[in-house]
Short mmCIF file of C-alpha atoms in Angstrom, two decimals:
data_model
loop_
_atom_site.label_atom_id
_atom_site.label_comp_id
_atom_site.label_asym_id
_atom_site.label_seq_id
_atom_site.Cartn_x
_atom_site.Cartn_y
_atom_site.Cartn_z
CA UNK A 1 -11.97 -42.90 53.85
CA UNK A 2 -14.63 -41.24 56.00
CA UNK A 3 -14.94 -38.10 57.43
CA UNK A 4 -13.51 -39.60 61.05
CA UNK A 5 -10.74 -40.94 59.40
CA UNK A 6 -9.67 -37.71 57.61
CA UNK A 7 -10.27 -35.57 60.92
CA UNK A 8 -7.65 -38.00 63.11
CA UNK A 9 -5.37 -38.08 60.18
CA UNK A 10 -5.49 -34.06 59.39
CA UNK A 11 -5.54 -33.49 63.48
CA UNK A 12 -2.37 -35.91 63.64
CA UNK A 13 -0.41 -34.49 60.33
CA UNK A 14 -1.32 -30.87 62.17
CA UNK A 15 0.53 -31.74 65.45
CA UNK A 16 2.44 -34.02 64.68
CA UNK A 17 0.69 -37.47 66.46
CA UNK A 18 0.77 -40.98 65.50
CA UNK A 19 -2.41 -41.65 64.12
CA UNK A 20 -2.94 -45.57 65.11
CA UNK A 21 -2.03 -43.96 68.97
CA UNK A 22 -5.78 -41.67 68.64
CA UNK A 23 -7.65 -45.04 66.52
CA UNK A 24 -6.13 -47.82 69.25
CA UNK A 25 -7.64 -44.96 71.82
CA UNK A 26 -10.73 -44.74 70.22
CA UNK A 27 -11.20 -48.45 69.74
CA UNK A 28 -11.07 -49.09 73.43
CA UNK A 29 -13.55 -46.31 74.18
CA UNK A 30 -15.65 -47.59 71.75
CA UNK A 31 -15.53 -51.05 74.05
CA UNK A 32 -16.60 -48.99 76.77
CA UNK A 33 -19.13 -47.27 74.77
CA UNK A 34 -21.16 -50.27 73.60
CA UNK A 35 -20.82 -52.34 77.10
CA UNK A 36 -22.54 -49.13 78.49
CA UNK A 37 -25.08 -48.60 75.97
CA UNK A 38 -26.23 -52.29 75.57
CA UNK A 39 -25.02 -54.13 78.56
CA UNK A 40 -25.77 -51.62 81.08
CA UNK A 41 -27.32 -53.16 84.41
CA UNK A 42 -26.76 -56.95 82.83
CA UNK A 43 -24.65 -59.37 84.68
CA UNK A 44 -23.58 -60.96 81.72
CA UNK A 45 -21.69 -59.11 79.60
CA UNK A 46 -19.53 -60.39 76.54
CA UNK A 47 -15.68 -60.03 75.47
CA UNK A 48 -15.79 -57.27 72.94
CA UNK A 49 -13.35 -56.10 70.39
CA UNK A 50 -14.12 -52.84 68.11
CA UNK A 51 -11.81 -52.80 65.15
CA UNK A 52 -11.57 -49.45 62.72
CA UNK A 53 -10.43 -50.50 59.54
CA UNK A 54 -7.83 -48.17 58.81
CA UNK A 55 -8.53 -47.66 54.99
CA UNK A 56 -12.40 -46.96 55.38
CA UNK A 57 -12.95 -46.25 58.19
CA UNK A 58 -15.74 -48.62 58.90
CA UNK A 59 -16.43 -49.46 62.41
CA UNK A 60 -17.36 -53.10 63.42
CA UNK A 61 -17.75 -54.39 66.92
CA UNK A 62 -17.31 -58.07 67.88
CA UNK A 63 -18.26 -60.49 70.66
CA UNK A 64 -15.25 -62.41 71.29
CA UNK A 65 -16.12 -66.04 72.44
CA UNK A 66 -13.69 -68.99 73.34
CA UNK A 67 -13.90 -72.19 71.92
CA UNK A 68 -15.21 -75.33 73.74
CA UNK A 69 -16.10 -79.07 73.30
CA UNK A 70 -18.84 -78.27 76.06
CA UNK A 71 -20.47 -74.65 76.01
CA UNK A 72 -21.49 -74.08 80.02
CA UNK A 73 -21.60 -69.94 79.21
CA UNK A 74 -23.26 -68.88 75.77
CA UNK A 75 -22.02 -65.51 76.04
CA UNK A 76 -18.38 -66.25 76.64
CA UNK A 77 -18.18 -69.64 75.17
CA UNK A 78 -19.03 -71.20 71.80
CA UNK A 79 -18.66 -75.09 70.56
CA UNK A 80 -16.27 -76.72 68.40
CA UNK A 81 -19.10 -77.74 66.35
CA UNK A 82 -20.60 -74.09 65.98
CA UNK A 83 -17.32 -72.51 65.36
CA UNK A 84 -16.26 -74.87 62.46
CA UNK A 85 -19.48 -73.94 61.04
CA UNK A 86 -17.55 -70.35 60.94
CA UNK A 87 -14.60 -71.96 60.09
CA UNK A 88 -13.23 -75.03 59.55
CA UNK A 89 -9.79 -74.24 60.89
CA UNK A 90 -10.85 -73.60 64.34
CA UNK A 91 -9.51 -75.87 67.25
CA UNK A 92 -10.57 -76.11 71.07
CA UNK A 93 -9.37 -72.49 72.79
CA UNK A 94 -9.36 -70.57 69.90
CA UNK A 95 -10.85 -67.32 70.19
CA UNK A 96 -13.90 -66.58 67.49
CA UNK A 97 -15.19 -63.46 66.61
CA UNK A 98 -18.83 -63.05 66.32
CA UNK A 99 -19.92 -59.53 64.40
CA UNK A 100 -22.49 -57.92 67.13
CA UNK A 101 -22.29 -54.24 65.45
CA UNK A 102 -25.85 -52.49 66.34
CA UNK A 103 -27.30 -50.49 63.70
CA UNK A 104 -27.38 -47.13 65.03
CA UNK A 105 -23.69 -47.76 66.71
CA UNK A 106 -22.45 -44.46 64.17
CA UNK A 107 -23.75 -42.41 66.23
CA UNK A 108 -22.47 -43.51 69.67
CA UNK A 109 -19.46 -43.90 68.08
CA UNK A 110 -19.37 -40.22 66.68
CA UNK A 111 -20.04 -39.18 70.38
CA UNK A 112 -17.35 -41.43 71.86
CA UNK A 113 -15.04 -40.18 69.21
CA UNK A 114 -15.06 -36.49 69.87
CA UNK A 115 -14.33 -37.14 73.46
CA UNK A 116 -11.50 -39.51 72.80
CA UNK A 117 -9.62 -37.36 70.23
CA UNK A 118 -9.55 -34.37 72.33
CA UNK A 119 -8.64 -36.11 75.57
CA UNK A 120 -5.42 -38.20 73.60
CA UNK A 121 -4.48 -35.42 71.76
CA UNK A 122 -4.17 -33.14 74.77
CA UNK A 123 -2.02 -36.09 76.92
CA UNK A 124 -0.09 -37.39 73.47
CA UNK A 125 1.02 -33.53 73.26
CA UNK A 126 1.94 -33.67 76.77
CA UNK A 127 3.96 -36.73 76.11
CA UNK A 128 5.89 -35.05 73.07
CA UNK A 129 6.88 -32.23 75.81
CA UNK A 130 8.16 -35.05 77.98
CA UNK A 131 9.90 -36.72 75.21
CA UNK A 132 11.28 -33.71 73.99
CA UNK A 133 13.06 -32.70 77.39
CA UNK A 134 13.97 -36.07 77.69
CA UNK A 135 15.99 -36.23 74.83
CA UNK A 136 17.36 -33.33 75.93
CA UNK A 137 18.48 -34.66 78.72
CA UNK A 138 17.57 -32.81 80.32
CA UNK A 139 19.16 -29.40 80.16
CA UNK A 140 18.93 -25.46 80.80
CA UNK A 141 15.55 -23.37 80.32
CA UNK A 142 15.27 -20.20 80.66
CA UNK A 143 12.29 -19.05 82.70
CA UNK A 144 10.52 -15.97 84.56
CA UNK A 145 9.99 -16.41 88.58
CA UNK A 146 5.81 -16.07 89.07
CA UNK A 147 5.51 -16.82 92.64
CA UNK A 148 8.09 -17.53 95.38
CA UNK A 149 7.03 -19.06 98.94
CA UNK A 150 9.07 -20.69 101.58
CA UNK A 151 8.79 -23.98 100.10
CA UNK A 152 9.16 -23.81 96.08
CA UNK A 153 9.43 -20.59 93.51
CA UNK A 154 7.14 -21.36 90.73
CA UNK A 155 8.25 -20.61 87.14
CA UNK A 156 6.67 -20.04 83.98
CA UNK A 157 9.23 -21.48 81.62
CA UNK A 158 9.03 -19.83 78.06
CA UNK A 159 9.89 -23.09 75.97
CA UNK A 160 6.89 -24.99 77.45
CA UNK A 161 4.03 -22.17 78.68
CA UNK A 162 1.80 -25.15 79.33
CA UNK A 163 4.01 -26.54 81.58
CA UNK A 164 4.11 -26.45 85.22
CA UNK A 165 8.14 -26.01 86.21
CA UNK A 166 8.88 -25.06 89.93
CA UNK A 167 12.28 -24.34 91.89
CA UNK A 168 12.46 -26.67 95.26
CA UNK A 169 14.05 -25.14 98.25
CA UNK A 170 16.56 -27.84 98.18
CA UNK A 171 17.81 -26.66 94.64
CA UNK A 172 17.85 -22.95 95.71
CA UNK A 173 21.55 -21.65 96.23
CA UNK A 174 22.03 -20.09 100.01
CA UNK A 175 21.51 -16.83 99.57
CA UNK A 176 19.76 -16.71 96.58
CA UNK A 177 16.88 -14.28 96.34
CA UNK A 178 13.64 -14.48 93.54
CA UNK A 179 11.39 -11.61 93.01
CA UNK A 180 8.50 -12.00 90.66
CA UNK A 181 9.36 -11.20 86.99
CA UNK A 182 13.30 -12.16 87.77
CA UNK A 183 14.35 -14.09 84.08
CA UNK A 184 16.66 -16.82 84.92
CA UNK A 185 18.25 -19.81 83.62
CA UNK A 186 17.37 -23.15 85.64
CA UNK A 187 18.50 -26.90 84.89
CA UNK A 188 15.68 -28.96 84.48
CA UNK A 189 16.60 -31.84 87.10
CA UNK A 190 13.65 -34.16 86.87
CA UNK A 191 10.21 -34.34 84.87
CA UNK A 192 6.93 -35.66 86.45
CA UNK A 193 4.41 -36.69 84.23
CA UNK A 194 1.28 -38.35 84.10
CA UNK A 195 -2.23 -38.59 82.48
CA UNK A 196 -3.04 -34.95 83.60
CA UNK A 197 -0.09 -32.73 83.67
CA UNK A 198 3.48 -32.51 83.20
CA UNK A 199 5.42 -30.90 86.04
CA UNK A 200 8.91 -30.08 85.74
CA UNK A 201 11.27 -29.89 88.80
CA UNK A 202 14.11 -27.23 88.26
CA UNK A 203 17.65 -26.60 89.84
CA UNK A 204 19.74 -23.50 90.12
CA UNK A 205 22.58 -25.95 92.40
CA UNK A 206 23.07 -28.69 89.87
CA UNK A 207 26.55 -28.96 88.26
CA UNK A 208 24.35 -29.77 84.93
CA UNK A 209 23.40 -25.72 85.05
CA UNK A 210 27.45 -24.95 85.18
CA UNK A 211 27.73 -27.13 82.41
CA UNK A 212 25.41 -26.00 80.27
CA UNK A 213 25.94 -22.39 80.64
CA UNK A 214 29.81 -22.95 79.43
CA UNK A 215 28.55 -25.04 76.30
CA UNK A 216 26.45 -21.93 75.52
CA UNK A 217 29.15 -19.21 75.85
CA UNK A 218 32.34 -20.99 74.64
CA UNK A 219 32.07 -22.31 71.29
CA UNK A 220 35.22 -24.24 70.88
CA UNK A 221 33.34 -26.44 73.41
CA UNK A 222 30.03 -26.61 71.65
CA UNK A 223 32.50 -27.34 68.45
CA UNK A 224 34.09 -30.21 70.63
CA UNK A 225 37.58 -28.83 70.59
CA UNK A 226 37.18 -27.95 74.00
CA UNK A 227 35.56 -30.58 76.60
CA UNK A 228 34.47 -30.58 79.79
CA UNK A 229 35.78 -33.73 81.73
CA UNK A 230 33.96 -32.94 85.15
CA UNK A 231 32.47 -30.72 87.57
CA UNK A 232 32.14 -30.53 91.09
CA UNK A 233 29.76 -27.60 92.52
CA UNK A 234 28.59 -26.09 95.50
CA UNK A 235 25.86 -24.30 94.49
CA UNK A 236 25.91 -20.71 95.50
CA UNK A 237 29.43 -20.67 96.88
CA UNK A 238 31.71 -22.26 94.43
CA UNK A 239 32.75 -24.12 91.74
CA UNK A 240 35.65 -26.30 89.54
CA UNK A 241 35.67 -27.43 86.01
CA UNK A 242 38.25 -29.41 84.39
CA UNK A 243 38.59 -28.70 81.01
CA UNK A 244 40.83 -30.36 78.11
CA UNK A 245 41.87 -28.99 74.62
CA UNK A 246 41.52 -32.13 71.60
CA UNK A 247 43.59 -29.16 69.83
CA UNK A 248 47.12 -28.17 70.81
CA UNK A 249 47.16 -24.68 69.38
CA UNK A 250 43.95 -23.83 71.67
CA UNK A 251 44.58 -23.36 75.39
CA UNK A 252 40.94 -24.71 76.91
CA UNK A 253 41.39 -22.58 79.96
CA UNK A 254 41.74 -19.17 78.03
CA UNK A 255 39.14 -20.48 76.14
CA UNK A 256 36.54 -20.81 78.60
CA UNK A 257 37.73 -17.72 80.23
CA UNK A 258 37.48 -15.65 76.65
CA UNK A 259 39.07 -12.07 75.80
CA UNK A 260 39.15 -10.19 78.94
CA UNK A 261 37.43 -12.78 80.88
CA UNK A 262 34.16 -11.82 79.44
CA UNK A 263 32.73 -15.73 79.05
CA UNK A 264 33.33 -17.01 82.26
CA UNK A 265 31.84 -13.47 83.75
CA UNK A 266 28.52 -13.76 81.41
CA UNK A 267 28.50 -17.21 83.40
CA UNK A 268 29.65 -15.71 86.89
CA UNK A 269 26.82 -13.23 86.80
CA UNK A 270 23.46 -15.78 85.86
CA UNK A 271 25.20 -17.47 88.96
CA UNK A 272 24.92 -14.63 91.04
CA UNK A 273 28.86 -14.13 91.91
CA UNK A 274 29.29 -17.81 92.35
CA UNK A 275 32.96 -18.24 92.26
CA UNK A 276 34.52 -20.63 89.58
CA UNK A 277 38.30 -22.03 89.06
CA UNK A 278 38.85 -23.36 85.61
CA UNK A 279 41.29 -26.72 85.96
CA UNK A 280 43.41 -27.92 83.78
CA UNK A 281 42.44 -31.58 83.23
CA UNK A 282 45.77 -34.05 83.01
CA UNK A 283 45.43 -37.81 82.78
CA UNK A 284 47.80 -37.67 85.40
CA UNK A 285 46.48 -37.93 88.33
CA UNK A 286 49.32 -35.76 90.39
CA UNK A 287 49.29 -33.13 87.82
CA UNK A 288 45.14 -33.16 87.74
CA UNK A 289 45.32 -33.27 92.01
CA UNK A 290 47.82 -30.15 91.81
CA UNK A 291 45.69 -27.91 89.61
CA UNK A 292 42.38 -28.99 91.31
CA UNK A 293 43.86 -27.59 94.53
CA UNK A 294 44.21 -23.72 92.98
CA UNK A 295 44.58 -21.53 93.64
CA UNK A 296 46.86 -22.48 96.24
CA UNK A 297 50.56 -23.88 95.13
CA UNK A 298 51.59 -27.51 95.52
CA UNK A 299 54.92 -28.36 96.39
CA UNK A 300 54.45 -32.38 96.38
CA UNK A 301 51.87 -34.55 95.51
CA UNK A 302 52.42 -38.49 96.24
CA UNK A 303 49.59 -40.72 94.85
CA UNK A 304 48.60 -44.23 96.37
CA UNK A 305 47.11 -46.43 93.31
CA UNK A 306 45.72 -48.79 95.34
CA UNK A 307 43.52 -46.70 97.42
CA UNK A 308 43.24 -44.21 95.56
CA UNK A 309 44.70 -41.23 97.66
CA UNK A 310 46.71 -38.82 97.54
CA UNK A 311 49.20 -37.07 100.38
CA UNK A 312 49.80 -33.54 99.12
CA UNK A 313 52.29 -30.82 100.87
CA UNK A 314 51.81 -27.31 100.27
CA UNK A 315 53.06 -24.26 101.99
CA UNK A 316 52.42 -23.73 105.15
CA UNK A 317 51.21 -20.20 104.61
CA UNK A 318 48.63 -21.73 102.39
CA UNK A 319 47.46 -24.26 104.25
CA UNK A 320 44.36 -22.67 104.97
CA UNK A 321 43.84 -21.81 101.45
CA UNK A 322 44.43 -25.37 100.25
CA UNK A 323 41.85 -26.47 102.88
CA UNK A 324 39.43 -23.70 102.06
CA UNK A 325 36.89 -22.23 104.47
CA UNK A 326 35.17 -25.20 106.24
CA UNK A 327 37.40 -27.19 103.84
CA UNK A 328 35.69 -26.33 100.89
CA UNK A 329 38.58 -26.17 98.41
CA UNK A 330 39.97 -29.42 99.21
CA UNK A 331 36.22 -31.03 98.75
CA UNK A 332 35.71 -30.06 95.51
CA UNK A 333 38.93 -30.96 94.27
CA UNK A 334 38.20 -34.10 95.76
CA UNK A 335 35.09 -34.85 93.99
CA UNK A 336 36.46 -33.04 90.44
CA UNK A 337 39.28 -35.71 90.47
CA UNK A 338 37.64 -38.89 92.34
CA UNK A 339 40.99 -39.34 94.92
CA UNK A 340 40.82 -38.79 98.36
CA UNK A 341 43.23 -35.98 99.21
CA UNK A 342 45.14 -35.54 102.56
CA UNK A 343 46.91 -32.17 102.80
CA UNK A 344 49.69 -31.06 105.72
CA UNK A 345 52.27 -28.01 105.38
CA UNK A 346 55.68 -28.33 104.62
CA UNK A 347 58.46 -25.72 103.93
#
């Protein structure tokens, strides 16, 4: 093995790479490379293939030419005849490759090979950082607030200081204020990537930030005792999760809630005061519409199958309450359950 060989494969066992990802780069450079140093200015210029062999690391360049009862091109073209003189298993459209490898191409290629492996090792480490929050799917970060302007707050995010992460305005809770040096946790909504940069596009609104925050400070729901079978969010203002016990002896609401309500504050205060009813989820859909509606009481709740709805009385002293200011509570326990609710007062 040569001494380019042992760099790419030390370089990729170092961080991690796939090695045939830098040699396939470096083969098509090395296409570019030779058209440019030998066909520069010329009209006619060849199909080329460059081929490393991956146990010596020998470098060998070919003109690629198709075969033909009739040659009308000699640079792209070569006869039946000519090729079976290669090979006598060559038929008409087969492609034959001719070695064309100049003498002093080891030192183009050392050139060519210096730029390539920086350049793909720089955007295939950009690409683990996009696979990486992918699989993550894409999840909470914790960052520090750099800048903030009337359009975006900029971010540097600690897990991924190369990174460019910003806050949009539409993700920013009503109210919410950012002074440089503030360390917050964001969801990570959406990733942009491409040849040059990665760019990461943060939330503070998105239900996925609720979400995450819970599985972080209850651990009977990172231990899957406890799940979480929906959220519905305002961001800012308000918020309901359902939540389910798998275990009978352990009460999922208390859980979430912990001694003294100390969880569900550590998660009440990274949301700035945001105010958040824990629901008891029930595969019954009257049961699940009647605690979705706290904190105000039920007193009936019919459910329509068919359409989905759901006529619910309460009290008429907390009819308001039911509703919510601008109707907020009944719209998230709307979109927590999935049924349309319809609330009037009764006695």
């Amino acid at each position: 093995m040569n001494d380019l060989l042992e760099a790419i494969k030390d370089l990729c066992e170092e961080r991690g790479l796939d090695e045939n990802v830098i040699i396939e780069a470096l083969e098509a450079a090395l296409v570019a490379a030779y058209k440019k140093n030998y066909y520069i200015g010329k009209s006619d210029v060849p199909n080329v293939l460059v081929s490393i062999d991956r146990e010596t690391g020998e470098i060998h360049v070919y003109a690629q030419k198709t075969v033909v009862e009739l040659v009308y091109d000699d640079v792209q073209e070569i006869s039946l005849e000519d090729a079976r003189k290669i090979s006598g298993n060559y038929q008409i459209d087969d492609i034959v490759n001719i070695e064309v490898t100049p003498k002093n191409f080891g030192r183009i290629s050392a050139m060519t090979a210096k730029q390539v492996v920086k350049q793909r090792i720089h955007e295939a480490e950009r690409g683990i950082i996009y696979s990486d929050h992918a699989e993550h799917s894409i999840g909470n970060v914790t960052g520090t607030v750099i800048l903030a302007d009337e359009e975006k707050v900029y971010v540097d995010v600690e897990q991924y200081e190369q990174t460019e992460a910003y806050l949009p305005k539409k993700e920013q809770p009503a109210g919410e204020t950012y002074i440089p040096g503030d360390v917050m946790r964001f969801y990570v909504s959406d990733i942009k990537s491409d040849a040059k940069s990665t760019t990461l596009i943060l939330s503070r609104t998105h239900p996925g930030l609720v979400k995450k925050l819970f599985e972080k400070e209850v651990p009977e729901i990172a231990e899957g005792i406890v799940e979480i079978k929906g959220i519905a969010r305002e961001g800012g203002s308000r918020t309901k999760i359902a939540v389910y016990s798998n275990d009978p002896d352990v009460d999922a609401q208390g859980a979430c809630i912990g001694p003294k309500g100390i969880r569900v504050q550590a998660i009440n205060d990274e949301l700035k005061n945001e105010k958040i009813d824990i629901i008891k989820w029930s595969e019954d859909p009257a049961e699940f519409i009647t605690a979705a509606l706290s904190p105000s009481k039920v007193l009936s709740c019919v459910i329509n199958e068919n359409e989905k709805s759901a006529k619910v009385t309460v009290p008429e002293y907390q009819l308001s309450l039911a509703i919510g200011k601008a109707g907020q509570n009944v719209r998230l326990a709307a979109k927590l359950t999935g049924w349309k609710i319809d609330i009037s007062a009764g006695e």
